[in-house]
Coordinates of C-alpha atoms in Angstrom, one line a residue:
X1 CA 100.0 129.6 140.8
X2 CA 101.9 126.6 139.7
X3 CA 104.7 127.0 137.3
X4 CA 104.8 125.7 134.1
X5 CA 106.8 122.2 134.0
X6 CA 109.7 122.4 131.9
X7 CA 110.2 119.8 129.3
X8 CA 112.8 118.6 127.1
X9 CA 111.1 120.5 124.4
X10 CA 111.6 123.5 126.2
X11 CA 115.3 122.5 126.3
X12 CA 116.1 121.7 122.5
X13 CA 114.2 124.9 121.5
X14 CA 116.6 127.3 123.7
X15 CA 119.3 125.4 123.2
X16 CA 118.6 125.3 119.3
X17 CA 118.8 121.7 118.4
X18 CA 116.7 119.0 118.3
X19 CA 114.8 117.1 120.8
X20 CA 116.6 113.9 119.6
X21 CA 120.0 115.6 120.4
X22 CA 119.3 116.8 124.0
X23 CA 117.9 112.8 124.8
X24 CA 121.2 112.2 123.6
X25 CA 123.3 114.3 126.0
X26 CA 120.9 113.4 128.3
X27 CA 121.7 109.1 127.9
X28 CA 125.2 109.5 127.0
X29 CA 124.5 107.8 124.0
X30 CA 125.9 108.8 120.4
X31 CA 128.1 111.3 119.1
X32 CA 127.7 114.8 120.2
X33 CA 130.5 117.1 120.2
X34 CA 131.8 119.2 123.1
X35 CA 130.0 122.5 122.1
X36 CA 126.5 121.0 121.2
X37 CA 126.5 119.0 124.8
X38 CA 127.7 122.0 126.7
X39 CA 125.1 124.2 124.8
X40 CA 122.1 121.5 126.1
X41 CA 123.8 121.0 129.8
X42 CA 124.0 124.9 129.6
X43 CA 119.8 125.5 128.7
X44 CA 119.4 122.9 131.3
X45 CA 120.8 125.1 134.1
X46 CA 119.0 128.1 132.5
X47 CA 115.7 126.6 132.6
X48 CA 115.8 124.8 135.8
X49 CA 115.0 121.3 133.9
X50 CA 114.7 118.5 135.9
X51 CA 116.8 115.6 133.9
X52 CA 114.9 112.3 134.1
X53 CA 116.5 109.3 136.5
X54 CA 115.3 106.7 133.9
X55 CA 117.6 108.6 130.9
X56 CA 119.8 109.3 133.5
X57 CA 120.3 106.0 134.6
X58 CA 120.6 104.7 130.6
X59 CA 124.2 105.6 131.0
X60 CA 124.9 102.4 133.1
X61 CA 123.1 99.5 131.0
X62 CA 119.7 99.2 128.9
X63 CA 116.6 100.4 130.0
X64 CA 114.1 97.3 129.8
X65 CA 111.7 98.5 127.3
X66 CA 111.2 98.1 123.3
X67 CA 109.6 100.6 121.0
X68 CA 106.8 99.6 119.0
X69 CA 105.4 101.6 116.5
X70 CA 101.9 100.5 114.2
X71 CA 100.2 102.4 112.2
X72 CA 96.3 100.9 113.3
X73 CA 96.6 98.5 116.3
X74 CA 93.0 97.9 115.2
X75 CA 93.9 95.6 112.4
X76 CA 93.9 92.0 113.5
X77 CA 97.2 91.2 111.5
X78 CA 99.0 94.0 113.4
X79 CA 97.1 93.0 116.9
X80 CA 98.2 89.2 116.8
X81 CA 101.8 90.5 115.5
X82 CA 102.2 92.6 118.1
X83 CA 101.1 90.1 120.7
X84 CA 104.1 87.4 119.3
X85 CA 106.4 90.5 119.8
X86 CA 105.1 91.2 123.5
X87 CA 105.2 87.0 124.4
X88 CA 109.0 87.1 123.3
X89 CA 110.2 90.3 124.8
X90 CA 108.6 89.7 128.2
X91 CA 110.2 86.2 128.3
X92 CA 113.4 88.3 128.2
X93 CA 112.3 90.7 130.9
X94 CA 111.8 93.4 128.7
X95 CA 108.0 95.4 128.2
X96 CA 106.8 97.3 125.4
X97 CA 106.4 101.1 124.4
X98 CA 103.6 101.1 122.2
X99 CA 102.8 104.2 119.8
X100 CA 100.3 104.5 117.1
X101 CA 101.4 106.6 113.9
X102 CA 98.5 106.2 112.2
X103 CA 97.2 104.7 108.8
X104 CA 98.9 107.9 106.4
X105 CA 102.4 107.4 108.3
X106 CA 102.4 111.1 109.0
X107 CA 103.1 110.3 112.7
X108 CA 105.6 108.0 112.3
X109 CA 108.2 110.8 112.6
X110 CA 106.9 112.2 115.8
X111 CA 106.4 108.5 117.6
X112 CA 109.7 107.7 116.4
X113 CA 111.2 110.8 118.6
X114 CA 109.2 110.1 121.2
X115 CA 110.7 106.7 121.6
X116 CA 114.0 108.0 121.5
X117 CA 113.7 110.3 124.4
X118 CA 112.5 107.5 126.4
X119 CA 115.3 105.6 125.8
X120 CA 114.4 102.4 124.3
X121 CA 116.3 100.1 124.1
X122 CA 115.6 99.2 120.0
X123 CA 112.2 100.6 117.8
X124 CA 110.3 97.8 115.9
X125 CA 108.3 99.9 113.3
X126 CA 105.2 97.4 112.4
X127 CA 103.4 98.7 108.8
X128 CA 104.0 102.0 106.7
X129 CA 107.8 100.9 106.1
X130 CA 107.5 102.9 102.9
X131 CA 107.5 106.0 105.3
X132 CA 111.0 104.9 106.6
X133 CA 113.3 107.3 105.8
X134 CA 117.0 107.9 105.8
X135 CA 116.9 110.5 108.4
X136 CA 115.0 107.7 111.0
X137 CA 117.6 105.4 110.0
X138 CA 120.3 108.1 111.1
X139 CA 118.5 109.1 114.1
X140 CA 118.4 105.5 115.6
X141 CA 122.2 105.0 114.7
X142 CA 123.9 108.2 116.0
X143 CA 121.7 107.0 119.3
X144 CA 123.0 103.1 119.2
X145 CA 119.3 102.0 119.0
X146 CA 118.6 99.0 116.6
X147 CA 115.8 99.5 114.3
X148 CA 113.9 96.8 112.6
X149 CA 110.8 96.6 110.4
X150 CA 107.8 94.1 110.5
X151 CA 105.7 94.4 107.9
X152 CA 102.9 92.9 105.4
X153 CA 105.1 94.3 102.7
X154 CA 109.0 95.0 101.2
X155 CA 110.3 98.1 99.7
X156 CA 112.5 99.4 102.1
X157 CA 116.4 99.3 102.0
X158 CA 119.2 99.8 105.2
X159 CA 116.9 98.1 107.7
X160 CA 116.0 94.9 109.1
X161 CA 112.7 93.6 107.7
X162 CA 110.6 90.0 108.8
X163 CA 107.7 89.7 106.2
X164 CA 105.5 87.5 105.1
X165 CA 105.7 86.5 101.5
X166 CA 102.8 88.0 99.6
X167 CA 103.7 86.5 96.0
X168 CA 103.6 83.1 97.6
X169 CA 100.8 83.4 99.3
X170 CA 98.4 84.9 96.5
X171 CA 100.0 81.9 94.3
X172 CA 99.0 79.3 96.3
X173 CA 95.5 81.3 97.0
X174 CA 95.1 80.8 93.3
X175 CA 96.4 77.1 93.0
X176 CA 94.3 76.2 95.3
X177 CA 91.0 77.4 93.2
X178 CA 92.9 76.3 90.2
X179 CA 93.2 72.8 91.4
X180 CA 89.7 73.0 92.0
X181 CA 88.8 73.2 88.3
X182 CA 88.3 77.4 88.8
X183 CA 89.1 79.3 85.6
X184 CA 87.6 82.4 85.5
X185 CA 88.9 83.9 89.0
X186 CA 88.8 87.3 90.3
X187 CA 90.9 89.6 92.4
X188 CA 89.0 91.5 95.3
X189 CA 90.6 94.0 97.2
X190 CA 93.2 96.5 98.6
X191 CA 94.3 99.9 97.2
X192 CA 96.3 101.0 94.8
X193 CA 98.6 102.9 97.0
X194 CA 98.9 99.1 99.1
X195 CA 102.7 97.7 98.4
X196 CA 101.1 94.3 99.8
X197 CA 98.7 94.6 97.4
X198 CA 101.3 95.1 94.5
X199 CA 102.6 92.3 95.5
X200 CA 99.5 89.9 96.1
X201 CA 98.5 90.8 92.7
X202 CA 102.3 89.9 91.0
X203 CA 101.6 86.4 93.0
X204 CA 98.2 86.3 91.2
X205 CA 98.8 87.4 88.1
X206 CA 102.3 85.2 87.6
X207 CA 99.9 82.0 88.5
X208 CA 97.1 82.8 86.2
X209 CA 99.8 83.1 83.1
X210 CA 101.7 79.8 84.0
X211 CA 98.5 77.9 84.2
X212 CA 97.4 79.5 80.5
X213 CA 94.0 81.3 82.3
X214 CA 92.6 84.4 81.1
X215 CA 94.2 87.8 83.3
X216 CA 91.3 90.5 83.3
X217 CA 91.9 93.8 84.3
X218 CA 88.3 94.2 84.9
X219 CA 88.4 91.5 87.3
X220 CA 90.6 93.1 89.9
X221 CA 88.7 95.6 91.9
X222 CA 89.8 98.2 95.4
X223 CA 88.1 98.3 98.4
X224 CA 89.4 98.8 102.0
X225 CA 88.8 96.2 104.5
X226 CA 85.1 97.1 105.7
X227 CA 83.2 94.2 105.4
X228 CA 80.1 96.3 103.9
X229 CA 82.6 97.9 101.2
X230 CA 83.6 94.2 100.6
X231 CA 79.6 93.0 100.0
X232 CA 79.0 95.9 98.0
X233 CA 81.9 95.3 95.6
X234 CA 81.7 91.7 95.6
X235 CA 77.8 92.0 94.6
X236 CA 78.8 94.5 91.7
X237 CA 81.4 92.7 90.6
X238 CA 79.7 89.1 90.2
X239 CA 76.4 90.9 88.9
X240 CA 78.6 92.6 85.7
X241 CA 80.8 89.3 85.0
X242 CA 78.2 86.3 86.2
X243 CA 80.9 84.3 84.5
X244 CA 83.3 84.2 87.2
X245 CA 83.5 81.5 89.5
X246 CA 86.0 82.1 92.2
X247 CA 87.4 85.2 93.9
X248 CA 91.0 85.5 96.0
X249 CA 90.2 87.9 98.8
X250 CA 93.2 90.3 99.8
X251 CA 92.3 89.9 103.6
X252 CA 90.0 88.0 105.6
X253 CA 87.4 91.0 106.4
X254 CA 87.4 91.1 102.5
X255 CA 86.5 87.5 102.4
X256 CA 84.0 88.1 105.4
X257 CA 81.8 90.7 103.3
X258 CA 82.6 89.0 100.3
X259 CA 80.6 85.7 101.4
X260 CA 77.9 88.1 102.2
X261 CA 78.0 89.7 98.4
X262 CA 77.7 86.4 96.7
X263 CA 74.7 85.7 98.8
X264 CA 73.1 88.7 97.6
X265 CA 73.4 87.7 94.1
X266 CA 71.4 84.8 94.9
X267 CA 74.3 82.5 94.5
X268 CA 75.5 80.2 97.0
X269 CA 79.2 79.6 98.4
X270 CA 81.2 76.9 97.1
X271 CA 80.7 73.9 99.3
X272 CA 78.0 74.6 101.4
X273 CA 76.2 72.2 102.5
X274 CA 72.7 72.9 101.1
X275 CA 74.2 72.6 97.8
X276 CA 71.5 73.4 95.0
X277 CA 71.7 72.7 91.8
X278 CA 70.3 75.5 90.4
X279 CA 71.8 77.8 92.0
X280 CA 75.4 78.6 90.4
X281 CA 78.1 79.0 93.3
X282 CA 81.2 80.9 93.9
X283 CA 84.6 79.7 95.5
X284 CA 86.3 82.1 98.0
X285 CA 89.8 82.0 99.7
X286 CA 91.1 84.8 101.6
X287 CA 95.2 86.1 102.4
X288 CA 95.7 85.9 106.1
X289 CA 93.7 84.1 108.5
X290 CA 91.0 84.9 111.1
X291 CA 88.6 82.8 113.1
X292 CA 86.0 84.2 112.0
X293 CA 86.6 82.4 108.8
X294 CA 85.4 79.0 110.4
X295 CA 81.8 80.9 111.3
X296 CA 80.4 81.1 107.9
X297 CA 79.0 78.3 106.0
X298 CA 80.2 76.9 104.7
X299 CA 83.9 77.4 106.7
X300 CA 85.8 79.5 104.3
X301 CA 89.7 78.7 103.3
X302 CA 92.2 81.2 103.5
X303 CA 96.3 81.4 103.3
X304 CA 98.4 82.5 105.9
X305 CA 101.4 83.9 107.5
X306 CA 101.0 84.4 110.4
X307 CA 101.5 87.3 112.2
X308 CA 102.5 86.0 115.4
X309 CA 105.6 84.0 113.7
X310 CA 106.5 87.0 112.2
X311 CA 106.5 88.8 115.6
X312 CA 108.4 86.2 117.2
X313 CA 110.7 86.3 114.3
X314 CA 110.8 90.1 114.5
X315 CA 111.8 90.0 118.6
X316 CA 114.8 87.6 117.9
X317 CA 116.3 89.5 115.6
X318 CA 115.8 92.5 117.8
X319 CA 117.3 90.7 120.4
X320 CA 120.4 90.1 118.7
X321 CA 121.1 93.3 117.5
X322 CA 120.8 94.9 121.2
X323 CA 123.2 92.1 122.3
X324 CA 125.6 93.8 119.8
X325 CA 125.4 90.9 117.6
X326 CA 127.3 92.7 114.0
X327 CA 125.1 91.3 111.3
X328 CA 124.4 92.5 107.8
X329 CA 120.8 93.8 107.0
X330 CA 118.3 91.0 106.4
X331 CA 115.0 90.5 104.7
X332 CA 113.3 87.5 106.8
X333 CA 111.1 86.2 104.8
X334 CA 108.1 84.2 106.5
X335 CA 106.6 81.5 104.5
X336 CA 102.5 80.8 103.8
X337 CA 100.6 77.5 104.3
X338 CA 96.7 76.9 103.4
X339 CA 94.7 76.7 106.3
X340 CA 91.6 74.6 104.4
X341 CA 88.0 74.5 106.2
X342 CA 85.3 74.3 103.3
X343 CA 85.6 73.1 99.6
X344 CA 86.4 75.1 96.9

């Protein structure tokens, strides 16, 4: 029979500390006192476990590779993100870890461990930030590993965050149908729970107010980003308040099934170009871009940051802190710009 490998699991449960701490002793790295490292080195022995050359060798430089956690590489803003990140990092010799937490965040914890026993050189933690604690933030310092955020959203403090800026881009969402000659405008999409969502909505809100147009509660509805939940809602929504004319989408997949629930309804998209009439029509503009925004007809306009800026900007900063680069925490904020492709 073959024997059971032993792992550094094995080690920090004899040895009675965490996993964290034994990658520690393990890398040299951080501050372990004499009696922790010669409890570790001494369940080592005990166990027979075979000490890994890449941590090993972690003592004599950096190992080459960046953490990257996201919490659903599925979504395109987090996909095209992480592909700015991986054009920047390899252009400085230097690959990717990447780990999925999941949407709740309840795997961020374990994922951010993992990385740490692998000896990354520095963790970028893409969505969930809200889930960023102060014990992450202590685990990544006593190990010398730079940590910084990229996210849709703010709302965490101690760490390095690139965003995009969600007020700006649901105000110039809604100037944009404003300027239009739009005045009873809707809000479709998002959660409740959604800090970019919060904040889309501020950005909404703020512009309806300065321009003097009605704000109705009623006229802000949830729904996740499925394109069916999207029709469904946007259907419902224009067939209890026929009155409204335009609708800012939170994301692009919500614009997507939202073109498909105005159809429904028998209207038409604003600016199509079968234009009837009699047919009443609907403007739509979506937050954050995708190219499957210029398939529909007519083309629909959205805003956007875009993701891939913000993971360029994300691997710079990265890239100074592991040069050793003392800066002060930042918020780097990434600015929005219309991307127009049908009339409002």
């Amino acid at each position: 029979m073959m024997s059971k490998k032993v792992t550094i699991t094995d080690v920090a449960s004899t040895a009675g500390v965490s996993v964290a701490t034994v990658s520690l002793v393990l890398s040299g790295k951080g501050r372990i006192s004499q009696a922790t490292s010669a409890r570790v080195n001494q369940a080592i022995e005990q166990l027979g476990f075979v000490r890994n050359r890449q941590a090993s060798s972690l003592r004599g430089g950096e190992s080459g590779v960046i953490g990257l956690i996201v919490r659903d590489i599925c979504e395109p803003f987090y996909a095209e993100m992480t592909a700015g990140l991986s054009e920047m990092f390899e252009a400085q010799g230097k690959v990717i870890f990447l780990l999925q937490s999941g949407a709740t965040g309840k795997g961020l914890e374990r994922c951010f461990d993992t990385l740490l026993t692998h000896g990354v050189d520095g963790i970028v933690i893409a969505g969930g930030i809200q889930h960023v604690n102060h014990s992450l933030r202590e685990k990544a310092a006593a190990q010398g590993v730079p940590l910084i955020c990229a996210s849709r959203s703010g709302g965490s403090e101690g760490v390095d965050l690139v965003r995009p800026d969600n007020m700006q881009a649901a105000k110039i969402a809604t100037e944009y149908l404003i300027r239009h000659g739009h005045k009873q405008i809707a809000y479709l999409g998002g959660l409740g729970s959604s800090l970019t969502r919060a904040e889309r909505l501020g950005g909404f809100c703020a512009t309806l107010l300065q321009y003097g147009l009605p704000f109705r509660s009623e006229w802000i509805i949830e729904c996740d980003y499925h394109y069916g939940h999207a029709a469904d809602a946007a259907e419902s929504l224009l067939r209890r308040y026929p009155k409204i004319s335009a609708i800012v989408c939170h994301k692009a997949s919500v614009a997507l099934g939202a073109y498909f629930g105005v159809l429904r309804t028998g209207n038409q998209v604003a600016g199509s170009s079968m234009d009837n009439l009699f047919q009443r029509q609907v403007a739509l503009i979506g937050i954050e871009d995708s190219p499957e925004l210029a398939l529909t007809e007519p083309p629909l306009t959205s805003v956007s940051s875009s993701a891939r800026e913000i993971g360029y900007a994300a691997a710079r900063h990265l890239l100074l802190r592991i040069g050793g680069q003392n800066l002060e925490t930042q918020d780097i904020i990434v600015n929005a710009s219309i991307v127009e492709r049908g009339s409002a």
